[in-house]
Amino acid sequence: ALQRLRQCDLILIDTAGRAPRDRVHLANLRKVLQFARPQSIQLVVSASSSTAHVSQTIECFSILKPTDLLIAKLDEAVDFESWSTLLEHTPLPISYLTHGQRVPQDITPATTGRLASLLLGQQQNFWQPDCSQEDVLQQNFQQQGSQRERSERAPGELELSN
């Protein structure tokens, strides 16, 4: 499939969700990623999960070397305010947020303002797309692939992809 799509500017590979402690799945996924050699790996976590579960997920999937954290299902989250400590200490920058089932319409870049609205309990204010989501996704993935220089962040430093 990758060979057939080689002329495309952007290829998104959506893998099946699995339990973070499923070592067989992680080993298989690692092989797929080694073959695909992606420019970025978005670790997708559910906003409706407990922060303990998300923290464990980030740790378990770290062997796959994700480059970013994508927070999904904000439309299903009852309380996002408790995530502040988790987001403060995660080693991954938050790249995108999703709010709904439509792709790419319900995906938006994670900005400081959107995350602040969520953490302050203002879910209704965070979803304010500025332009075509498809254009934003394409631009951000291209920028990540060509400009990203990964560096270690100090604990407590929150990095956002803008």
PDB file of C-alpha atoms in Angstrom:
ATOM      1  CA  ALA A   1       0.000   0.000   0.000  1.00  0.00           C
ATOM      2  CA  LEU A   2       2.827   2.419   0.824  1.00  0.00           C
ATOM      3  CA  GLN A   3       4.434   1.780  -2.559  1.00  0.00           C
ATOM      4  CA  ARG A   4       1.133   2.494  -4.307  1.00  0.00           C
ATOM      5  CA  LEU A   5       0.736   5.776  -2.387  1.00  0.00           C
ATOM      6  CA  ARG A   6       4.363   6.978  -2.690  1.00  0.00           C
ATOM      7  CA  GLN A   7       3.390  10.016  -4.807  1.00  0.00           C
ATOM      8  CA  CYS A   8       1.106  11.365  -2.046  1.00  0.00           C
ATOM      9  CA  ASP A   9       2.246  14.270   0.103  1.00  0.00           C
ATOM     10  CA  LEU A  10       0.571  12.879   3.212  1.00  0.00           C
ATOM     11  CA  ILE A  11      -0.277   9.301   4.149  1.00  0.00           C
ATOM     12  CA  LEU A  12      -2.121   8.623   7.402  1.00  0.00           C
ATOM     13  CA  ILE A  13      -1.888   5.105   8.801  1.00  0.00           C
ATOM     14  CA  ASP A  14      -4.537   4.332  11.392  1.00  0.00           C
ATOM     15  CA  THR A  15      -3.705   1.248  13.436  1.00  0.00           C
ATOM     16  CA  ALA A  16      -6.202  -0.739  15.469  1.00  0.00           C
ATOM     17  CA  GLY A  17      -6.440   0.298  19.089  1.00  0.00           C
ATOM     18  CA  ARG A  18      -5.107  -2.244  21.549  1.00  0.00           C
ATOM     19  CA  ALA A  19      -4.499  -2.530  25.261  1.00  0.00           C
ATOM     20  CA  PRO A  20      -1.271  -0.732  26.188  1.00  0.00           C
ATOM     21  CA  ARG A  21       0.072  -3.823  27.950  1.00  0.00           C
ATOM     22  CA  ASP A  22      -0.404  -6.145  24.958  1.00  0.00           C
ATOM     23  CA  ARG A  23       3.281  -6.899  24.285  1.00  0.00           C
ATOM     24  CA  VAL A  24       2.561  -9.008  21.184  1.00  0.00           C
ATOM     25  CA  HIS A  25       0.594  -6.177  19.598  1.00  0.00           C
ATOM     26  CA  LEU A  26       3.307  -3.651  20.472  1.00  0.00           C
ATOM     27  CA  ALA A  27       5.984  -5.865  18.922  1.00  0.00           C
ATOM     28  CA  ASN A  28       3.934  -6.247  15.731  1.00  0.00           C
ATOM     29  CA  LEU A  29       3.217  -2.529  15.602  1.00  0.00           C
ATOM     30  CA  ARG A  30       6.915  -1.784  16.044  1.00  0.00           C
ATOM     31  CA  LYS A  31       7.682  -3.925  12.969  1.00  0.00           C
ATOM     32  CA  VAL A  32       5.058  -2.075  10.921  1.00  0.00           C
ATOM     33  CA  LEU A  33       6.496   1.276  11.972  1.00  0.00           C
ATOM     34  CA  GLN A  34      10.055   0.175  11.196  1.00  0.00           C
ATOM     35  CA  PHE A  35       8.922  -0.774   7.702  1.00  0.00           C
ATOM     36  CA  ALA A  36       6.807   2.349   7.127  1.00  0.00           C
ATOM     37  CA  ARG A  37       9.418   4.769   8.558  1.00  0.00           C
ATOM     38  CA  PRO A  38       6.872   7.520   9.320  1.00  0.00           C
ATOM     39  CA  GLN A  39       7.894  11.145   9.763  1.00  0.00           C
ATOM     40  CA  SER A  40       5.711  11.402  12.839  1.00  0.00           C
ATOM     41  CA  ILE A  41       3.902   8.976  15.119  1.00  0.00           C
ATOM     42  CA  GLN A  42       0.783  10.353  16.769  1.00  0.00           C
ATOM     43  CA  LEU A  43      -0.110   8.511  19.967  1.00  0.00           C
ATOM     44  CA  VAL A  44      -3.894   8.843  20.237  1.00  0.00           C
ATOM     45  CA  VAL A  45      -5.441   8.884  23.698  1.00  0.00           C
ATOM     46  CA  SER A  46      -9.063   9.319  24.677  1.00  0.00           C
ATOM     47  CA  ALA A  47     -10.066  12.443  26.598  1.00  0.00           C
ATOM     48  CA  SER A  48     -12.700  10.342  28.346  1.00  0.00           C
ATOM     49  CA  SER A  49     -10.032   8.064  29.881  1.00  0.00           C
ATOM     50  CA  SER A  50      -8.725   8.553  33.387  1.00  0.00           C
ATOM     51  CA  THR A  51      -5.441  10.398  33.658  1.00  0.00           C
ATOM     52  CA  ALA A  52      -3.904   7.297  35.275  1.00  0.00           C
ATOM     53  CA  HIS A  53      -4.838   5.234  32.212  1.00  0.00           C
ATOM     54  CA  VAL A  54      -3.503   7.866  29.810  1.00  0.00           C
ATOM     55  CA  SER A  55      -0.247   8.122  31.759  1.00  0.00           C
ATOM     56  CA  GLN A  56       0.158   4.342  31.633  1.00  0.00           C
ATOM     57  CA  THR A  57      -0.658   4.339  27.908  1.00  0.00           C
ATOM     58  CA  ILE A  58       2.002   6.957  27.200  1.00  0.00           C
ATOM     59  CA  GLU A  59       4.561   4.928  29.145  1.00  0.00           C
ATOM     60  CA  CYS A  60       3.682   1.580  27.529  1.00  0.00           C
ATOM     61  CA  PHE A  61       3.672   2.972  23.988  1.00  0.00           C
ATOM     62  CA  SER A  62       6.942   4.859  24.524  1.00  0.00           C
ATOM     63  CA  ILE A  63       8.827   1.880  23.035  1.00  0.00           C
ATOM     64  CA  LEU A  64       7.285   2.866  19.689  1.00  0.00           C
ATOM     65  CA  LYS A  65       8.839   6.341  20.017  1.00  0.00           C
ATOM     66  CA  PRO A  66       5.735   8.446  19.390  1.00  0.00           C
ATOM     67  CA  THR A  67       6.514  12.005  18.372  1.00  0.00           C
ATOM     68  CA  ASP A  68       3.240  13.626  19.429  1.00  0.00           C
ATOM     69  CA  LEU A  69       0.137  13.165  21.541  1.00  0.00           C
ATOM     70  CA  LEU A  70      -3.266  13.484  19.866  1.00  0.00           C
ATOM     71  CA  ILE A  71      -6.160  13.835  22.307  1.00  0.00           C
ATOM     72  CA  ALA A  72      -9.349  12.353  20.866  1.00  0.00           C
ATOM     73  CA  LYS A  73     -12.998  12.122  21.867  1.00  0.00           C
ATOM     74  CA  LEU A  74     -13.266  15.489  23.556  1.00  0.00           C
ATOM     75  CA  ASP A  75     -16.957  15.367  22.682  1.00  0.00           C
ATOM     76  CA  GLU A  76     -17.257  12.359  25.035  1.00  0.00           C
ATOM     77  CA  ALA A  77     -15.194  13.768  27.909  1.00  0.00           C
ATOM     78  CA  VAL A  78     -17.107  14.752  31.021  1.00  0.00           C
ATOM     79  CA  ASP A  79     -14.180  16.442  32.782  1.00  0.00           C
ATOM     80  CA  PHE A  80     -10.904  17.508  31.195  1.00  0.00           C
ATOM     81  CA  GLU A  81      -9.794  19.850  33.979  1.00  0.00           C
ATOM     82  CA  SER A  82      -7.977  17.045  35.834  1.00  0.00           C
ATOM     83  CA  TRP A  83      -5.579  16.604  32.909  1.00  0.00           C
ATOM     84  CA  SER A  84      -3.405  19.637  33.753  1.00  0.00           C
ATOM     85  CA  THR A  85      -0.810  17.694  35.765  1.00  0.00           C
ATOM     86  CA  LEU A  86      -0.660  14.923  33.169  1.00  0.00           C
ATOM     87  CA  LEU A  87      -0.152  17.392  30.328  1.00  0.00           C
ATOM     88  CA  GLU A  88       2.450  19.275  32.310  1.00  0.00           C
ATOM     89  CA  HIS A  89       4.571  16.145  32.747  1.00  0.00           C
ATOM     90  CA  THR A  90       4.065  14.301  29.474  1.00  0.00           C
ATOM     91  CA  PRO A  91       7.228  14.029  27.367  1.00  0.00           C
ATOM     92  CA  LEU A  92       5.178  14.474  24.176  1.00  0.00           C
ATOM     93  CA  PRO A  93       3.944  17.672  22.567  1.00  0.00           C
ATOM     94  CA  ILE A  94       0.173  17.809  22.065  1.00  0.00           C
ATOM     95  CA  SER A  95      -0.419  18.055  18.334  1.00  0.00           C
ATOM     96  CA  TYR A  96      -4.143  17.710  17.637  1.00  0.00           C
ATOM     97  CA  LEU A  97      -7.522  17.501  19.340  1.00  0.00           C
ATOM     98  CA  THR A  98     -10.588  15.702  18.040  1.00  0.00           C
ATOM     99  CA  HIS A  99     -14.216  16.448  18.764  1.00  0.00           C
ATOM    100  CA  GLY A 100     -16.449  14.065  16.832  1.00  0.00           C
ATOM    101  CA  GLN A 101     -16.275  11.225  14.336  1.00  0.00           C
ATOM    102  CA  ARG A 102     -15.745  13.105  11.074  1.00  0.00           C
ATOM    103  CA  VAL A 103     -12.216  13.069   9.639  1.00  0.00           C
ATOM    104  CA  PRO A 104     -10.696  15.527   8.944  1.00  0.00           C
ATOM    105  CA  GLN A 105     -13.479  17.994   9.863  1.00  0.00           C
ATOM    106  CA  ASP A 106     -13.402  17.154  13.583  1.00  0.00           C
ATOM    107  CA  ILE A 107      -9.611  17.349  13.955  1.00  0.00           C
ATOM    108  CA  THR A 108      -8.042  20.649  14.972  1.00  0.00           C
ATOM    109  CA  PRO A 109      -4.501  21.647  15.896  1.00  0.00           C
ATOM    110  CA  ALA A 110      -3.862  21.853  19.630  1.00  0.00           C
ATOM    111  CA  THR A 111      -3.137  25.453  20.488  1.00  0.00           C
ATOM    112  CA  THR A 112      -2.399  27.052  23.819  1.00  0.00           C
ATOM    113  CA  GLY A 113      -5.786  28.780  23.754  1.00  0.00           C
ATOM    114  CA  ARG A 114      -7.730  25.602  22.993  1.00  0.00           C
ATOM    115  CA  LEU A 115      -5.964  23.633  25.727  1.00  0.00           C
ATOM    116  CA  ALA A 116      -6.428  26.461  28.221  1.00  0.00           C
ATOM    117  CA  SER A 117     -10.175  26.537  27.446  1.00  0.00           C
ATOM    118  CA  LEU A 118     -10.389  22.795  28.037  1.00  0.00           C
ATOM    119  CA  LEU A 119      -8.375  22.842  31.248  1.00  0.00           C
ATOM    120  CA  LEU A 120     -10.525  25.691  32.576  1.00  0.00           C
ATOM    121  CA  GLY A 121     -13.708  23.738  31.893  1.00  0.00           C
ATOM    122  CA  GLN A 122     -14.760  25.799  28.906  1.00  0.00           C
ATOM    123  CA  GLN A 123     -15.256  22.954  26.417  1.00  0.00           C
ATOM    124  CA  GLN A 124     -17.739  25.000  24.424  1.00  0.00           C
ATOM    125  CA  ASN A 125     -15.064  27.617  23.615  1.00  0.00           C
ATOM    126  CA  PHE A 126     -12.195  25.412  22.481  1.00  0.00           C
ATOM    127  CA  TRP A 127     -13.533  24.429  19.059  1.00  0.00           C
ATOM    128  CA  GLN A 128     -12.999  27.478  16.871  1.00  0.00           C
ATOM    129  CA  PRO A 129     -11.430  26.415  13.576  1.00  0.00           C
ATOM    130  CA  ASP A 130      -9.773  29.267  11.694  1.00  0.00           C
ATOM    131  CA  CYS A 131      -9.548  27.696   8.262  1.00  0.00           C
ATOM    132  CA  SER A 132     -10.023  24.419   6.434  1.00  0.00           C
ATOM    133  CA  GLN A 133      -9.063  21.573   8.772  1.00  0.00           C
ATOM    134  CA  GLU A 134      -7.784  19.564   5.833  1.00  0.00           C
ATOM    135  CA  ASP A 135      -5.373  22.398   4.906  1.00  0.00           C
ATOM    136  CA  VAL A 136      -4.200  22.744   8.510  1.00  0.00           C
ATOM    137  CA  LEU A 137      -3.590  19.002   8.868  1.00  0.00           C
ATOM    138  CA  GLN A 138      -1.619  18.854   5.630  1.00  0.00           C
ATOM    139  CA  GLN A 139       0.493  21.897   6.554  1.00  0.00           C
ATOM    140  CA  ASN A 140       1.238  20.704  10.081  1.00  0.00           C
ATOM    141  CA  PHE A 141       2.227  17.176   9.056  1.00  0.00           C
ATOM    142  CA  GLN A 142       4.511  18.560   6.342  1.00  0.00           C
ATOM    143  CA  GLN A 143       6.117  20.987   8.795  1.00  0.00           C
ATOM    144  CA  GLN A 144       6.614  18.243  11.372  1.00  0.00           C
ATOM    145  CA  GLY A 145       8.349  16.039   8.839  1.00  0.00           C
ATOM    146  CA  SER A 146      10.666  18.692   7.452  1.00  0.00           C
ATOM    147  CA  GLN A 147      11.343  20.937  10.459  1.00  0.00           C
ATOM    148  CA  ARG A 148      11.067  18.769  13.570  1.00  0.00           C
ATOM    149  CA  GLU A 149      14.259  18.512  15.539  1.00  0.00           C
ATOM    150  CA  ARG A 150      13.397  16.409  18.559  1.00  0.00           C
ATOM    151  CA  SER A 151      14.971  17.466  21.839  1.00  0.00           C
ATOM    152  CA  GLU A 152      14.462  16.467  25.431  1.00  0.00           C
ATOM    153  CA  ARG A 153      12.115  18.738  27.315  1.00  0.00           C
ATOM    154  CA  ALA A 154      12.490  19.591  30.952  1.00  0.00           C
ATOM    155  CA  PRO A 155       9.764  18.083  33.164  1.00  0.00           C
ATOM    156  CA  GLY A 156       6.905  20.510  33.484  1.00  0.00           C
ATOM    157  CA  GLU A 157       7.506  22.199  30.118  1.00  0.00           C
ATOM    158  CA  LEU A 158       4.365  21.956  28.013  1.00  0.00           C
ATOM    159  CA  GLU A 159       5.081  21.876  24.283  1.00  0.00           C
ATOM    160  CA  LEU A 160       2.396  22.491  21.709  1.00  0.00           C
ATOM    161  CA  SER A 161       2.446  22.091  17.957  1.00  0.00           C
ATOM    162  CA  ASN A 162       1.071  25.252  16.386  1.00  0.00           C
TER     163      ASN A 162
END
